[in-house]
Amino acid sequence: MAHGLVRYRKDGSIGHLPFTLHPWQSPPGFYAHGARVSPLYNKLYHRVSQNRAFLDEHLAASRAVDDFVQGLYSCLPDQPIARPWLYLSRHDFMPAITPQGILPKQVETNLMAASLGYASQRVNAAIRFLYAGTPLGSSVLPHRGGSTICKGLALAYQHYAKAGEVILFIVPPGEVNAFDQRTMQAELVLEYGISVLRTTLDELGESGEIRDGKVVLKGRSASIAYFRGGYSPDHYANPDAWKGRRLLEHSQTLSIPSVTIQLANTKKIQQVLSHQPTLEQFVSPQEAAQLLETMVAMCPVDGPIQGTTGRQAALADPEGWVLKPSREGGGNNYFGDDLVKQLKELTTRQAHAFILMESIQQTPFRAVRLVEEKVVDNLCVTELGHFSYALWEEAAAEPAFQDTEGYLLRTKDVGNREGLVLGGFSFLDTAAID
Ligand code: ADP
Ligand code: MG
């Protein structure tokens, strides 16, 4: 509590976040490798986001069966509006067992609402404090994952905003992860002198308007809309929310992410990009090889893989695969028996809304954590996300600025497939890095 590791419980009371009591030992080279390849992922996704024809081609079949993807499409203006392209991302990797040793294999890139940066830097501080003066303490490097994303946002504001404009924080109604966002809001005000207006898409749809090109809410003109919601269909339960999203897309307010960036960030596009020739449409052969080294096999449900179809391969080996819809925010994937059940029910047409991804295998390790004030000690696996930001001016080849610093480490029981911290599936961890 003293370190600010707090969250709202469902009943509105406040408790501590689930967190580690002992740092995780990062395998040699694992952290540096993921940090090195993260800016390359930003570059890849930037180039993909700019290529509407590519997105349209590869999302056509999903769009026909997935109302959410179609909903996003319906927000796009006929003519694209020229704005800078901002990425505040988190690139998630697992320490995978491979024939070449332990390598970072990508779970996904988050270009939207990449969260828990501050919670993560606080766990890091709490653990360094707990082990201060011991060799273990000095092996835990300080990091500032939350402040890194905040800096990306502040630099984008300084680059793009006119005097007096605000940054909109788009949050879902009833957000439990509010403290992570409030810290960022405070840092923007205190460190950078930037005003923040917190709102929901519903409110924006109801009361927002476009004036002189920018979205205006409560008399304040917004240079940037920073999304911490809007990634789930639940956030559009009220039709006004779509109105709000459309308003932003039709303005010069820089949305992070814009709809095109969000479409590029779908699991479908991640799957399409998992081939050297496709990657080479966007980056050099050498860069494509570096990206591919961090990917596992992915395929369409009824697409070809290893001499059979994805569906057949996954039904024959359900533990070897994960079935994923084009959704963000956790809790949407199918594993094991659920995967089998779902694959038996999905028609070929419905299956276009999903992809299959090879399950990343890792060696379980012992971890000790604190959950609701109780110690839990058992075998776990983990996932490390590198925070990163980059901004490209329209048509610029190189980013105006970029950086990769800080991480989110989420660890969970070996038998637990999903990774949600606030959903109670995993806990905040920190790494001893050699
Ligand atoms: P979301 O966008 O909902 O966060 P992810 O692709 O990150 O979707 O998947 C959610 C969680 O499921 C991950 O954090 C991880 O714990 C687990 N997971 C996803 N893909 C794999 C995979 N290929 N191998 C093992 N676990 C996976
Ligand atoms: Mg994820």
Short mmCIF file of C-alpha atoms and ligand atoms in Angstrom, two decimals:
data_model
loop_
_atom_site.label_atom_id
_atom_site.label_comp_id
_atom_site.label_asym_id
_atom_site.label_seq_id
_atom_site.Cartn_x
_atom_site.Cartn_y
_atom_site.Cartn_z
CA MET A 1 0.00 0.00 0.00
CA ALA A 2 2.89 2.34 0.88
CA HIS A 3 4.24 1.93 -2.64
CA GLY A 4 0.87 2.74 -4.19
CA LEU A 5 0.27 -0.77 -5.47
CA VAL A 6 -3.49 -0.37 -5.21
CA ARG A 7 -6.61 -1.17 -7.16
CA TYR A 8 -10.36 -0.98 -6.79
CA ARG A 9 -12.09 -4.22 -5.86
CA LYS A 10 -15.43 -5.00 -7.52
CA ASP A 11 -17.30 -3.83 -4.38
CA GLY A 12 -15.65 -0.39 -4.58
CA SER A 13 -13.22 -0.94 -1.70
CA ILE A 14 -9.47 -0.59 -2.22
CA GLY A 15 -6.93 -3.40 -1.91
CA HIS A 16 -3.42 -4.17 -3.09
CA LEU A 17 -2.64 -5.49 -6.56
CA PRO A 18 -1.42 -9.10 -6.70
CA PHE A 19 2.39 -8.83 -6.76
CA THR A 20 5.59 -10.87 -6.46
CA LEU A 21 7.67 -11.16 -3.27
CA HIS A 22 10.79 -12.33 -5.09
CA PRO A 23 12.17 -11.21 -8.48
CA TRP A 24 12.15 -13.50 -11.49
CA GLN A 25 15.58 -14.36 -12.92
CA SER A 26 15.52 -13.36 -16.59
CA PRO A 27 17.38 -15.90 -18.84
CA PRO A 28 20.67 -14.55 -20.30
CA GLY A 29 20.01 -12.19 -23.21
CA PHE A 30 16.22 -12.52 -23.05
CA TYR A 31 15.49 -8.95 -21.95
CA ALA A 32 17.97 -7.30 -24.32
CA HIS A 33 16.68 -9.32 -27.29
CA GLY A 34 13.05 -8.27 -26.73
CA ALA A 35 14.07 -4.63 -26.19
CA ARG A 36 16.11 -4.69 -29.42
CA VAL A 37 13.31 -6.04 -31.60
CA SER A 38 10.51 -3.85 -30.11
CA PRO A 39 11.26 -0.70 -32.19
CA LEU A 40 11.27 -2.92 -35.26
CA TYR A 41 7.74 -4.04 -34.41
CA ASN A 42 6.72 -0.36 -34.16
CA LYS A 43 8.15 0.25 -37.63
CA LEU A 44 6.41 -2.83 -39.03
CA TYR A 45 3.03 -1.92 -37.59
CA HIS A 46 3.39 1.69 -38.68
CA ARG A 47 3.96 0.64 -42.27
CA VAL A 48 1.10 -1.85 -42.12
CA SER A 49 -1.25 0.78 -40.59
CA GLN A 50 -0.52 3.13 -43.47
CA ASN A 51 -1.41 0.48 -46.06
CA ARG A 52 -5.22 0.57 -46.28
CA ALA A 53 -5.30 -1.77 -49.31
CA PHE A 54 -3.40 -4.44 -47.33
CA LEU A 55 -5.71 -4.10 -44.32
CA ASP A 56 -8.84 -4.19 -46.51
CA GLU A 57 -7.66 -7.28 -48.35
CA HIS A 58 -6.77 -9.29 -45.26
CA LEU A 59 -9.67 -8.17 -43.06
CA ALA A 60 -12.40 -8.57 -45.71
CA ALA A 61 -13.45 -12.07 -44.58
CA SER A 62 -13.28 -11.22 -40.82
CA ARG A 63 -15.20 -8.03 -41.38
CA ALA A 64 -18.08 -9.93 -42.98
CA VAL A 65 -18.59 -12.04 -39.82
CA ASP A 66 -17.22 -9.85 -37.02
CA ASP A 67 -19.49 -6.92 -36.09
CA PHE A 68 -16.78 -5.26 -34.02
CA VAL A 69 -14.30 -5.12 -36.92
CA GLN A 70 -17.13 -3.88 -39.14
CA GLY A 71 -18.03 -1.28 -36.50
CA LEU A 72 -14.47 0.02 -36.52
CA TYR A 73 -14.51 0.23 -40.32
CA SER A 74 -17.74 2.23 -40.20
CA CYS A 75 -15.92 5.00 -38.31
CA LEU A 76 -13.40 5.69 -41.08
CA PRO A 77 -13.81 8.86 -43.15
CA ASP A 78 -13.95 8.52 -46.97
CA GLN A 79 -10.72 10.44 -47.33
CA PRO A 80 -7.96 9.82 -44.75
CA ILE A 81 -7.18 12.86 -42.60
CA ALA A 82 -3.50 13.82 -42.47
CA ARG A 83 -2.21 13.59 -38.89
CA PRO A 84 1.01 12.32 -37.33
CA TRP A 85 1.07 8.60 -36.45
CA LEU A 86 1.66 7.98 -32.77
CA TYR A 87 2.39 4.60 -31.19
CA LEU A 88 2.38 3.99 -27.43
CA SER A 89 2.95 0.29 -27.44
CA ARG A 90 3.80 -2.73 -25.36
CA HIS A 91 5.42 -5.71 -27.06
CA ASP A 92 4.72 -8.91 -25.11
CA PHE A 93 7.11 -11.88 -25.22
CA MET A 94 7.42 -15.20 -23.41
CA PRO A 95 10.76 -16.91 -22.64
CA ALA A 96 10.17 -19.80 -25.03
CA ILE A 97 11.95 -23.13 -25.19
CA THR A 98 13.38 -23.37 -28.72
CA PRO A 99 16.05 -25.55 -30.39
CA GLN A 100 18.31 -22.45 -30.19
CA GLY A 101 17.81 -22.07 -26.42
CA ILE A 102 15.48 -19.69 -24.52
CA LEU A 103 14.31 -16.96 -26.92
CA PRO A 104 11.66 -14.23 -26.69
CA LYS A 105 8.61 -15.38 -28.65
CA GLN A 106 5.97 -12.76 -29.23
CA VAL A 107 2.50 -13.19 -27.73
CA GLU A 108 1.22 -9.98 -29.29
CA THR A 109 1.92 -6.31 -29.81
CA ASN A 110 -0.43 -3.91 -28.00
CA LEU A 111 -0.85 -0.65 -29.89
CA MET A 112 -3.91 0.25 -27.86
CA ALA A 113 -4.36 1.00 -24.16
CA ALA A 114 -1.03 -0.62 -23.24
CA SER A 115 -1.51 -0.48 -19.48
CA LEU A 116 -0.06 -1.29 -16.05
CA GLY A 117 3.13 0.69 -16.71
CA TYR A 118 2.94 2.57 -13.42
CA ALA A 119 1.82 -0.48 -11.44
CA SER A 120 4.81 -2.27 -12.91
CA GLN A 121 7.34 0.44 -12.06
CA ARG A 122 5.94 0.48 -8.52
CA VAL A 123 6.41 -3.27 -8.05
CA ASN A 124 9.94 -2.76 -9.30
CA ALA A 125 10.47 -0.03 -6.66
CA ALA A 126 8.85 -2.14 -3.90
CA ILE A 127 11.11 -5.12 -4.66
CA ARG A 128 14.25 -2.98 -4.89
CA PHE A 129 13.27 -1.49 -1.52
CA LEU A 130 12.58 -4.92 0.01
CA TYR A 131 15.96 -6.32 -1.11
CA ALA A 132 18.01 -3.10 -0.79
CA GLY A 133 21.61 -3.77 0.25
CA THR A 134 21.54 -7.42 -0.90
CA PRO A 135 23.06 -8.87 -4.12
CA LEU A 136 19.52 -9.75 -5.26
CA GLY A 137 18.44 -6.13 -4.78
CA SER A 138 21.21 -4.84 -7.01
CA SER A 139 20.35 -7.34 -9.76
CA VAL A 140 16.92 -5.72 -10.15
CA LEU A 141 17.40 -2.83 -12.57
CA PRO A 142 15.19 0.22 -12.02
CA HIS A 143 12.67 0.86 -14.77
CA ARG A 144 9.94 3.40 -15.45
CA GLY A 145 7.46 1.71 -17.79
CA GLY A 146 4.58 4.07 -16.97
CA SER A 147 6.70 7.21 -17.23
CA THR A 148 8.03 6.03 -20.59
CA ILE A 149 4.54 5.88 -22.14
CA CYS A 150 3.72 9.19 -20.45
CA LYS A 151 6.82 10.77 -22.01
CA GLY A 152 5.78 9.52 -25.47
CA LEU A 153 2.41 11.16 -24.97
CA ALA A 154 3.95 14.40 -23.69
CA LEU A 155 6.43 14.57 -26.60
CA ALA A 156 3.57 14.02 -29.06
CA TYR A 157 1.63 16.86 -27.40
CA GLN A 158 4.64 19.18 -27.57
CA HIS A 159 5.10 18.22 -31.23
CA TYR A 160 1.49 18.63 -32.31
CA ALA A 161 -0.66 20.66 -29.91
CA LYS A 162 -1.66 24.30 -30.04
CA ALA A 163 -1.54 26.36 -26.84
CA GLY A 164 -4.37 25.58 -24.41
CA GLU A 165 -5.34 22.26 -25.97
CA VAL A 166 -5.91 19.23 -23.77
CA ILE A 167 -5.29 15.49 -23.97
CA LEU A 168 -8.47 13.43 -23.71
CA PHE A 169 -8.23 10.20 -21.71
CA ILE A 170 -10.85 7.87 -23.16
CA VAL A 171 -11.75 5.41 -20.38
CA PRO A 172 -14.41 2.71 -20.18
CA PRO A 173 -17.35 3.36 -17.84
CA GLY A 174 -16.69 1.82 -14.36
CA GLU A 175 -12.92 1.36 -14.85
CA VAL A 176 -11.21 -0.58 -12.00
CA ASN A 177 -7.70 0.14 -13.24
CA ALA A 178 -8.17 3.87 -12.61
CA PHE A 179 -5.03 4.42 -10.49
CA ASP A 180 -2.62 3.53 -13.29
CA GLN A 181 -4.34 6.19 -15.41
CA ARG A 182 -4.60 8.77 -12.62
CA THR A 183 -0.85 8.57 -12.03
CA MET A 184 -0.23 9.29 -15.69
CA GLN A 185 -2.67 12.18 -15.59
CA ALA A 186 -0.83 13.66 -12.60
CA GLU A 187 2.56 13.23 -14.26
CA LEU A 188 1.33 15.00 -17.42
CA VAL A 189 0.15 17.93 -15.33
CA LEU A 190 3.09 18.08 -12.89
CA GLU A 191 6.04 17.19 -15.15
CA TYR A 192 4.88 18.62 -18.45
CA GLY A 193 2.15 21.18 -17.63
CA ILE A 194 -0.35 19.40 -19.92
CA SER A 195 -4.05 19.40 -19.03
CA VAL A 196 -6.02 16.18 -19.21
CA LEU A 197 -9.76 15.71 -19.60
CA ARG A 198 -11.06 12.28 -18.62
CA THR A 199 -14.08 11.09 -20.57
CA THR A 200 -15.89 8.09 -22.06
CA LEU A 201 -16.71 7.47 -25.72
CA ASP A 202 -20.42 7.70 -24.73
CA GLU A 203 -19.98 11.20 -23.35
CA LEU A 204 -17.94 12.26 -26.37
CA GLY A 205 -20.68 11.00 -28.71
CA GLU A 206 -23.33 12.82 -26.70
CA SER A 207 -21.64 16.17 -26.13
CA GLY A 208 -18.52 16.38 -28.30
CA GLU A 209 -18.27 18.42 -31.50
CA ILE A 210 -15.67 19.34 -34.10
CA ARG A 211 -14.49 22.96 -34.14
CA ASP A 212 -11.63 24.18 -36.35
CA GLY A 213 -10.86 20.55 -37.17
CA LYS A 214 -10.36 19.37 -33.58
CA VAL A 215 -12.75 17.61 -31.20
CA VAL A 216 -14.07 19.94 -28.50
CA LEU A 217 -15.55 18.73 -25.21
CA LYS A 218 -16.71 20.97 -22.35
CA GLY A 219 -15.26 23.96 -24.18
CA ARG A 220 -11.78 22.41 -24.41
CA SER A 221 -10.17 21.60 -27.75
CA ALA A 222 -8.31 18.25 -27.80
CA SER A 223 -5.02 17.75 -29.61
CA ILE A 224 -4.76 14.06 -28.67
CA ALA A 225 -7.24 11.36 -27.60
CA TYR A 226 -5.43 8.70 -25.59
CA PHE A 227 -7.48 5.50 -25.48
CA ARG A 228 -7.59 3.43 -22.31
CA GLY A 229 -10.91 2.00 -23.46
CA GLY A 230 -12.56 1.34 -26.80
CA TYR A 231 -10.78 -1.98 -27.42
CA SER A 232 -13.76 -4.17 -26.45
CA PRO A 233 -17.29 -4.37 -27.92
CA ASP A 234 -18.49 -3.87 -24.30
CA HIS A 235 -17.19 -0.31 -24.50
CA TYR A 236 -19.67 0.39 -27.33
CA ALA A 237 -22.82 -0.91 -25.59
CA ASN A 238 -24.28 2.58 -25.91
CA PRO A 239 -24.58 3.64 -29.60
CA ASP A 240 -23.30 7.10 -28.60
CA ALA A 241 -19.91 5.45 -28.09
CA TRP A 242 -19.66 4.70 -31.83
CA LYS A 243 -20.70 8.31 -32.45
CA GLY A 244 -17.81 9.43 -30.22
CA ARG A 245 -15.33 7.20 -32.04
CA ARG A 246 -16.53 8.48 -35.41
CA LEU A 247 -16.22 12.08 -34.27
CA LEU A 248 -12.55 11.50 -33.38
CA GLU A 249 -11.81 9.74 -36.67
CA HIS A 250 -13.28 12.64 -38.63
CA SER A 251 -11.18 15.23 -36.80
CA GLN A 252 -7.56 16.32 -36.65
CA THR A 253 -7.40 15.24 -33.02
CA LEU A 254 -4.71 12.60 -32.97
CA SER A 255 -6.20 9.33 -31.73
CA ILE A 256 -3.88 6.87 -30.12
CA PRO A 257 -4.76 4.51 -31.60
CA SER A 258 -6.58 5.66 -34.72
CA VAL A 259 -9.02 3.14 -36.17
CA THR A 260 -6.51 2.10 -38.84
CA ILE A 261 -3.86 1.43 -36.19
CA GLN A 262 -6.41 -0.59 -34.22
CA LEU A 263 -7.30 -2.60 -37.34
CA ALA A 264 -3.60 -3.24 -38.02
CA ASN A 265 -3.32 -4.48 -34.43
CA THR A 266 -5.94 -7.24 -34.84
CA LYS A 267 -4.90 -10.85 -34.25
CA LYS A 268 -5.84 -11.50 -37.90
CA ILE A 269 -3.20 -9.08 -39.17
CA GLN A 270 -0.66 -10.46 -36.65
CA GLN A 271 -1.27 -13.89 -38.21
CA VAL A 272 -1.00 -12.60 -41.79
CA LEU A 273 2.35 -11.00 -40.93
CA SER A 274 3.91 -14.25 -39.68
CA HIS A 275 5.55 -15.08 -43.01
CA GLN A 276 8.87 -13.87 -44.40
CA PRO A 277 7.49 -12.80 -47.86
CA THR A 278 4.64 -10.79 -46.24
CA LEU A 279 7.07 -9.16 -43.80
CA GLU A 280 9.33 -8.26 -46.72
CA GLN A 281 6.54 -6.13 -48.19
CA PHE A 282 7.14 -3.80 -45.23
CA VAL A 283 10.72 -4.21 -43.97
CA SER A 284 14.10 -5.38 -45.31
CA PRO A 285 14.79 -9.13 -45.61
CA GLN A 286 17.22 -8.83 -42.71
CA GLU A 287 14.64 -7.07 -40.52
CA ALA A 288 11.98 -9.60 -41.57
CA ALA A 289 14.28 -12.43 -40.42
CA GLN A 290 14.81 -10.69 -37.06
CA LEU A 291 11.05 -10.33 -36.56
CA LEU A 292 10.33 -13.89 -37.66
CA GLU A 293 12.85 -15.24 -35.17
CA THR A 294 10.55 -13.92 -32.40
CA MET A 295 7.33 -15.40 -33.84
CA VAL A 296 5.67 -18.78 -33.45
CA ALA A 297 3.50 -20.45 -36.12
CA MET A 298 0.12 -18.84 -36.82
CA CYS A 299 -2.51 -19.71 -39.41
CA PRO A 300 -6.13 -19.16 -40.40
CA VAL A 301 -8.42 -21.78 -38.81
CA ASP A 302 -8.98 -23.49 -42.16
CA GLY A 303 -5.67 -22.42 -43.68
CA PRO A 304 -2.77 -24.75 -44.50
CA ILE A 305 -0.16 -25.63 -41.89
CA GLN A 306 2.39 -28.46 -41.70
CA GLY A 307 0.72 -30.43 -44.50
CA THR A 308 -2.76 -30.24 -42.94
CA THR A 309 -5.21 -27.46 -41.92
CA GLY A 310 -4.98 -25.38 -38.77
CA ARG A 311 -8.24 -26.84 -37.53
CA GLN A 312 -7.06 -30.45 -37.99
CA ALA A 313 -3.67 -29.73 -36.42
CA ALA A 314 -5.26 -28.07 -33.38
CA LEU A 315 -7.89 -30.81 -32.93
CA ALA A 316 -5.11 -33.41 -33.04
CA ASP A 317 -3.04 -31.48 -30.46
CA PRO A 318 -5.26 -29.03 -28.49
CA GLU A 319 -2.52 -28.22 -25.96
CA GLY A 320 -0.22 -27.19 -28.79
CA TRP A 321 -2.49 -24.37 -30.04
CA VAL A 322 -4.43 -21.28 -28.95
CA LEU A 323 -7.63 -20.16 -30.73
CA LYS A 324 -7.93 -16.37 -30.82
CA PRO A 325 -10.61 -13.93 -31.98
CA SER A 326 -9.57 -10.42 -33.09
CA ARG A 327 -10.10 -8.97 -29.62
CA GLU A 328 -8.02 -7.15 -26.99
CA GLY A 329 -8.17 -6.94 -23.23
CA GLY A 330 -7.77 -10.57 -22.19
CA GLY A 331 -10.16 -13.40 -21.48
CA ASN A 332 -11.14 -13.97 -25.12
CA ASN A 333 -8.94 -16.91 -26.16
CA TYR A 334 -9.75 -20.64 -26.24
CA PHE A 335 -7.36 -23.26 -24.83
CA GLY A 336 -7.46 -27.06 -24.46
CA ASP A 337 -10.99 -28.50 -24.14
CA ASP A 338 -12.64 -25.12 -24.85
CA LEU A 339 -10.62 -24.86 -28.05
CA VAL A 340 -11.81 -28.32 -29.14
CA LYS A 341 -15.44 -27.48 -28.39
CA GLN A 342 -15.24 -24.16 -30.23
CA LEU A 343 -13.41 -25.61 -33.25
CA LYS A 344 -16.09 -28.30 -33.60
CA GLU A 345 -18.82 -25.66 -33.62
CA LEU A 346 -17.31 -22.97 -35.85
CA THR A 347 -18.46 -22.97 -39.48
CA THR A 348 -15.86 -22.15 -42.14
CA ARG A 349 -17.43 -18.72 -42.48
CA GLN A 350 -17.48 -17.97 -38.73
CA ALA A 351 -13.89 -19.18 -38.45
CA HIS A 352 -12.70 -16.10 -40.38
CA ALA A 353 -13.14 -14.13 -37.15
CA PHE A 354 -10.44 -16.31 -35.47
CA ILE A 355 -6.83 -17.38 -35.92
CA LEU A 356 -4.80 -20.27 -34.56
CA MET A 357 -1.48 -19.65 -32.85
CA GLU A 358 1.05 -22.22 -31.77
CA SER A 359 1.17 -22.42 -27.98
CA ILE A 360 4.44 -20.97 -26.63
CA GLN A 361 6.17 -23.51 -24.40
CA GLN A 362 8.22 -22.40 -21.40
CA THR A 363 9.90 -23.97 -18.37
CA PRO A 364 7.86 -23.42 -15.17
CA PHE A 365 9.66 -21.89 -12.18
CA ARG A 366 8.80 -21.41 -8.50
CA ALA A 367 7.31 -18.02 -7.62
CA VAL A 368 6.06 -16.50 -4.37
CA ARG A 369 3.46 -13.75 -4.46
CA LEU A 370 1.01 -11.83 -2.30
CA VAL A 371 -2.68 -12.03 -3.27
CA GLU A 372 -5.32 -10.35 -1.09
CA GLU A 373 -2.75 -10.25 1.77
CA LYS A 374 -2.02 -13.99 1.57
CA VAL A 375 1.20 -15.65 0.41
CA VAL A 376 0.88 -18.02 -2.55
CA ASP A 377 3.85 -20.19 -3.53
CA ASN A 378 3.75 -22.41 -6.62
CA LEU A 379 4.99 -23.16 -10.14
CA CYS A 380 4.52 -20.37 -12.64
CA VAL A 381 5.20 -19.14 -16.17
CA THR A 382 5.67 -15.54 -17.27
CA GLU A 383 5.28 -12.88 -19.99
CA LEU A 384 7.38 -9.73 -20.40
CA GLY A 385 6.13 -6.65 -22.27
CA HIS A 386 8.50 -3.88 -23.40
CA PHE A 387 7.04 -0.36 -23.36
CA SER A 388 7.85 1.74 -26.38
CA TYR A 389 6.77 4.92 -28.16
CA ALA A 390 7.31 6.35 -31.64
CA LEU A 391 5.86 9.17 -33.74
CA TRP A 392 6.02 9.45 -37.51
CA GLU A 393 4.98 12.56 -39.39
CA GLU A 394 2.66 11.81 -42.30
CA ALA A 395 4.83 10.48 -45.19
CA ALA A 396 8.08 10.57 -43.15
CA ALA A 397 10.41 7.58 -43.50
CA GLU A 398 11.99 7.92 -40.05
CA PRO A 399 10.23 8.59 -36.73
CA ALA A 400 10.45 12.14 -35.35
CA PHE A 401 11.20 10.51 -31.98
CA GLN A 402 11.09 7.07 -30.40
CA ASP A 403 12.29 5.13 -27.36
CA THR A 404 11.90 1.73 -25.71
CA GLU A 405 12.27 1.60 -21.93
CA GLY A 406 10.62 -0.20 -19.03
CA TYR A 407 8.51 -3.31 -18.91
CA LEU A 408 5.48 -5.11 -17.57
CA LEU A 409 6.21 -8.59 -16.22
CA ARG A 410 3.12 -10.70 -15.57
CA THR A 411 3.54 -14.11 -13.99
CA LYS A 412 0.84 -16.74 -13.44
CA ASP A 413 0.21 -20.31 -12.31
CA VAL A 414 1.45 -22.82 -14.81
CA GLY A 415 -2.11 -24.17 -15.21
CA ASN A 416 -3.55 -20.73 -15.87
CA ARG A 417 -3.79 -19.82 -19.54
CA GLU A 418 -4.94 -16.19 -19.55
CA GLY A 419 -2.78 -13.33 -18.37
CA LEU A 420 -5.10 -10.72 -16.83
CA VAL A 421 -3.77 -9.06 -13.66
CA LEU A 422 -6.97 -7.22 -12.79
CA GLY A 423 -9.02 -10.26 -13.74
CA GLY A 424 -7.11 -12.12 -11.00
CA PHE A 425 -5.34 -14.53 -13.38
CA SER A 426 -1.79 -13.28 -13.03
CA PHE A 427 0.33 -11.08 -10.77
CA LEU A 428 2.80 -8.22 -11.21
CA ASP A 429 6.37 -9.38 -11.19
CA THR A 430 9.79 -7.80 -11.60
CA ALA A 431 12.97 -9.15 -13.18
CA ALA A 432 16.56 -9.69 -12.11
CA ILE A 433 18.42 -8.93 -15.33
CA ASP A 434 22.04 -9.90 -16.00
P1 ADP B 1 -5.23 -10.07 -25.44
O1 ADP B 1 -5.21 -9.11 -26.57
O2 ADP B 1 -6.60 -10.44 -25.00
O3 ADP B 1 -4.33 -9.65 -24.31
P2 ADP B 1 -3.24 -12.13 -25.98
O4 ADP B 1 -2.85 -12.55 -27.33
O5 ADP B 1 -2.26 -11.30 -25.25
O6 ADP B 1 -4.66 -11.44 -26.07
O7 ADP B 1 -3.58 -13.42 -25.11
C1 ADP B 1 -3.98 -13.34 -23.76
C2 ADP B 1 -3.16 -14.28 -22.91
O8 ADP B 1 -3.27 -15.63 -23.36
C3 ADP B 1 -1.67 -13.98 -22.95
O9 ADP B 1 -1.33 -12.97 -22.03
C4 ADP B 1 -1.06 -15.33 -22.59
O10 ADP B 1 -1.09 -15.54 -21.20
C5 ADP B 1 -2.02 -16.30 -23.26
N1 ADP B 1 -1.53 -16.63 -24.61
C6 ADP B 1 -1.86 -16.01 -25.76
N2 ADP B 1 -1.22 -16.55 -26.82
C7 ADP B 1 -0.46 -17.53 -26.34
C8 ADP B 1 0.44 -18.49 -26.94
N3 ADP B 1 0.66 -18.50 -28.26
N4 ADP B 1 1.05 -19.38 -26.13
C9 ADP B 1 0.81 -19.38 -24.79
N5 ADP B 1 -0.01 -18.53 -24.17
C10 ADP B 1 -0.66 -17.61 -24.92
MG MG B 2 -2.31 -9.49 -24.35
#
